[in-house]
Short mmCIF file of C-alpha atoms in Angstrom, two decimals:
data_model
loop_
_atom_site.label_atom_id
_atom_site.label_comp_id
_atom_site.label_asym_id
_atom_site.label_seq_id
_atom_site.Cartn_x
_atom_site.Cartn_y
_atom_site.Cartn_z
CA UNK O 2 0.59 93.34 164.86
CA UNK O 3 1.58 91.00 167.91
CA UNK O 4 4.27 91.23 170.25
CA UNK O 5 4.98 87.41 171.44
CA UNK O 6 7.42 87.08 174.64
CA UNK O 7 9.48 83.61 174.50
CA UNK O 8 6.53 81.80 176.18
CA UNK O 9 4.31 82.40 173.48
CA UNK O 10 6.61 81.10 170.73
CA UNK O 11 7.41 77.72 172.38
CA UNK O 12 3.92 77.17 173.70
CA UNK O 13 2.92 77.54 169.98
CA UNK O 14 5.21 75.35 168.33
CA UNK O 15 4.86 72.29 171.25
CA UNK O 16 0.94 72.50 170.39
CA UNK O 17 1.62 73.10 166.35
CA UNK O 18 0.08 76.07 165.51
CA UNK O 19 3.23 78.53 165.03
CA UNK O 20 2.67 77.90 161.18
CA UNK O 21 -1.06 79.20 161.65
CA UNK O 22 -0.51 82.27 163.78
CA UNK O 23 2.82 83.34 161.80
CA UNK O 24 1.18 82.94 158.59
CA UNK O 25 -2.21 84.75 159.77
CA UNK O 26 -0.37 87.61 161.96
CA UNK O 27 2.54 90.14 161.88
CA UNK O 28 4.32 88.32 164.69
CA UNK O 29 7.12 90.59 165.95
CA UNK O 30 9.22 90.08 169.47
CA UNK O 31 12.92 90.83 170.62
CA UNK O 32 16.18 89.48 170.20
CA UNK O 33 16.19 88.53 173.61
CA UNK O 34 13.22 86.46 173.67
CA UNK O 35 14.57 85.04 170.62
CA UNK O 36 17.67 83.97 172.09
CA UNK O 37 15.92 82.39 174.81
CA UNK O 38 13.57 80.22 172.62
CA UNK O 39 16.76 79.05 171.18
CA UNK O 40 18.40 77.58 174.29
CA UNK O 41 15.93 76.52 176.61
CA UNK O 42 16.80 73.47 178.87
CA UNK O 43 16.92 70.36 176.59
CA UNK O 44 17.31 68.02 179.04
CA UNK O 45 14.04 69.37 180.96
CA UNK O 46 10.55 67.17 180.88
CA UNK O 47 8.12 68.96 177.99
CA UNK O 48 11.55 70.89 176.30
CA UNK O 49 10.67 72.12 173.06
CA UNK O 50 13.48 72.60 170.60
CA UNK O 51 13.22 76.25 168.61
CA UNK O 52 14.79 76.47 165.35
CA UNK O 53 15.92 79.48 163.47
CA UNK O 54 12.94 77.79 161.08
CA UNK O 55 10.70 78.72 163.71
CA UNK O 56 12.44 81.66 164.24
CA UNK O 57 11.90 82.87 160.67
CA UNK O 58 8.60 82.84 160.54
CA UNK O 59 8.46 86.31 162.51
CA UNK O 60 7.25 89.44 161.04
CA UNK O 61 10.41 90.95 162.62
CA UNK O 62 12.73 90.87 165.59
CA UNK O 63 13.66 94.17 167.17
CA UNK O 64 16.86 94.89 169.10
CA UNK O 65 16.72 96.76 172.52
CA UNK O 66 19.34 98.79 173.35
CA UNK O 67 20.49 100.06 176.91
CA UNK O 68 18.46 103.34 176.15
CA UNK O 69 15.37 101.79 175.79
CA UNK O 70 15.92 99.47 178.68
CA UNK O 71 16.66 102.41 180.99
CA UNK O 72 13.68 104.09 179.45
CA UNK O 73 11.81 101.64 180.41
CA UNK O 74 12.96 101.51 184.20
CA UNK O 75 12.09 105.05 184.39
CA UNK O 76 8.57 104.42 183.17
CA UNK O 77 7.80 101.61 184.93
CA UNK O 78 8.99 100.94 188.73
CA UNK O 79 8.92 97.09 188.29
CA UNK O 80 11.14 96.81 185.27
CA UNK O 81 13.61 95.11 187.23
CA UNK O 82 11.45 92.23 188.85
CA UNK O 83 10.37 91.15 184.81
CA UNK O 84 12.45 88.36 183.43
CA UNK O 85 14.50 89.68 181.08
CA UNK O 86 12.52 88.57 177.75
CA UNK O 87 9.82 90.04 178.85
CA UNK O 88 11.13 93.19 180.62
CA UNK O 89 13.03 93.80 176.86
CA UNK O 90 9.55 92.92 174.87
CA UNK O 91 7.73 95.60 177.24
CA UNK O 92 10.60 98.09 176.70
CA UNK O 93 10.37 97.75 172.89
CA UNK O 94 6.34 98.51 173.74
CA UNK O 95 6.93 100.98 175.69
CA UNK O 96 9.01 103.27 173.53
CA UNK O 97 7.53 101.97 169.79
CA UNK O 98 5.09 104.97 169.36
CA UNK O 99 1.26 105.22 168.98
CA UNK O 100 0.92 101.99 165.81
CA UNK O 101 -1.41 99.52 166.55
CA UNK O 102 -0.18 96.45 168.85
CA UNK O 103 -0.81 94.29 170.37
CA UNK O 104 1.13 92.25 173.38
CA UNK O 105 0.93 88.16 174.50
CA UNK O 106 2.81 87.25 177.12
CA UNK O 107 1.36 84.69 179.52
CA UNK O 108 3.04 85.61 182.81
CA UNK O 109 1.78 87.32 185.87
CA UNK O 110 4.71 90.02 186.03
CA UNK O 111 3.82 90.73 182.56
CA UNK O 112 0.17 91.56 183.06
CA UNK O 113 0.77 93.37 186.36
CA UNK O 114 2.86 95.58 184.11
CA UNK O 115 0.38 95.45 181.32
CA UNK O 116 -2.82 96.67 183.59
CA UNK O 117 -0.06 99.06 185.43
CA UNK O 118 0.77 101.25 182.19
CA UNK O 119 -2.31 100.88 181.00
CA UNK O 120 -2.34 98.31 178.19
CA UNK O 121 -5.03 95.89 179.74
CA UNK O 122 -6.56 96.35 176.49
CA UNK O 123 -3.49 95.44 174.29
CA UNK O 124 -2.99 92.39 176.52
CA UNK O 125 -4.01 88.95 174.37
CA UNK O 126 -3.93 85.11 174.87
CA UNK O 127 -2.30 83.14 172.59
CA UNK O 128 -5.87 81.40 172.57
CA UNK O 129 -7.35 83.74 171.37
CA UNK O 130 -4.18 84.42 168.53
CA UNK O 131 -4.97 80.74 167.72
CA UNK O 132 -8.71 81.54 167.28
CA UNK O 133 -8.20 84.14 165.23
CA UNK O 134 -6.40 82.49 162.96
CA UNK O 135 -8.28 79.10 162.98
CA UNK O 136 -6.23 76.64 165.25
CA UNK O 137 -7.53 74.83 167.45
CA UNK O 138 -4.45 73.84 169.84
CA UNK O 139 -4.64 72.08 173.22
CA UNK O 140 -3.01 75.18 175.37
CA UNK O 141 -2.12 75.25 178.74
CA UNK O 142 -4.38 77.22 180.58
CA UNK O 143 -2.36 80.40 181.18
CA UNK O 144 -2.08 80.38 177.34
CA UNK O 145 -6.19 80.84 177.75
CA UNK O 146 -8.31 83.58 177.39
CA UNK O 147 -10.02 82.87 181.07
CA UNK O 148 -6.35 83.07 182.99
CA UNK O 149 -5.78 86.24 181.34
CA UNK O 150 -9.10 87.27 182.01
CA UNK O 151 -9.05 86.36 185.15
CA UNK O 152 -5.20 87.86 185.97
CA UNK O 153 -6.19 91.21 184.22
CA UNK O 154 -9.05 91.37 186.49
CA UNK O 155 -7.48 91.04 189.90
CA UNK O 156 -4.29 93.57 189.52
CA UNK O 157 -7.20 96.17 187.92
CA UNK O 158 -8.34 95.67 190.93
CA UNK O 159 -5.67 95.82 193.32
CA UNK O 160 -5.33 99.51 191.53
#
């Protein structure tokens, strides 16, 4: 099972393989990265509309209420410099048990937080989704295996 943070689900239907990585993987996210992917900034070079279509094609999407939020905060000091998607996607993470996950979400703050409570293994590109699956799509480079590579890397190091 994937967790995909707004990012993820926009890069993946601008490049067209959504349809592959839904159909191939339990995608799951939040209702908050959900309502994101739904506004966006239309009049914005590159916007990508998101459908509920699009939408639909998720394994599930999981609320996040104010306890888990402030479960999160406790568990993780820099909670409040995530973007809200993301902070909510890691909060859902955080408090969803043991099961077998894993989380794509191509921003710094999110693999800072990733390495920092210890889920630099559960951290995954969407290239790699896209591989798994089959697709082929021409991704940005922080949708790559290398910038995640490389990202993970540096803040293991920093400690």
């Amino acid at each position: 099972m994937v967790l995909a943070d707004t990012n993820v689900i926009i890069e993946a239907v601008r490049t067209g393989c959504w349809a592959a990585i839904t159909g191939g993987l339990a995608v799951e996210t939040v209702e908050t990265c959900c309502a994101k992917a739904r506004t966006g900034s239309p009049g914005r070079p590159g916007y990508v509309a998101i459908c509920d279509d699009h939408l639909r094609r998720l394994a599930r999407v999981h609320r996040v209420t104010a306890t888990v939020q402030a479960a999160f905060a406790l568990g993780y000091a820099g909670a409040d410099g995530m973007d809200d998607g993301e902070r909510d996607l890691f909060a859902h993470a955080y408090c969803r048990g043991g099961d077998a996950w894993l989380l794509c979400s191509p921003d710094k703050a999110s693999i800072r937080a990733g390495v920092a409570l210890g889920w630099g293994d559960r951290l995954c590109s969407l290239g790699a989704l896209a591989t798994r699956v089959g697709a082929r799509p021409a991704l940005r480079a922080q949708f790559g295996e290398a910038w995640l590579a490389e990202w993970r890397t540096h803040f293991l190091l920093q400690g």
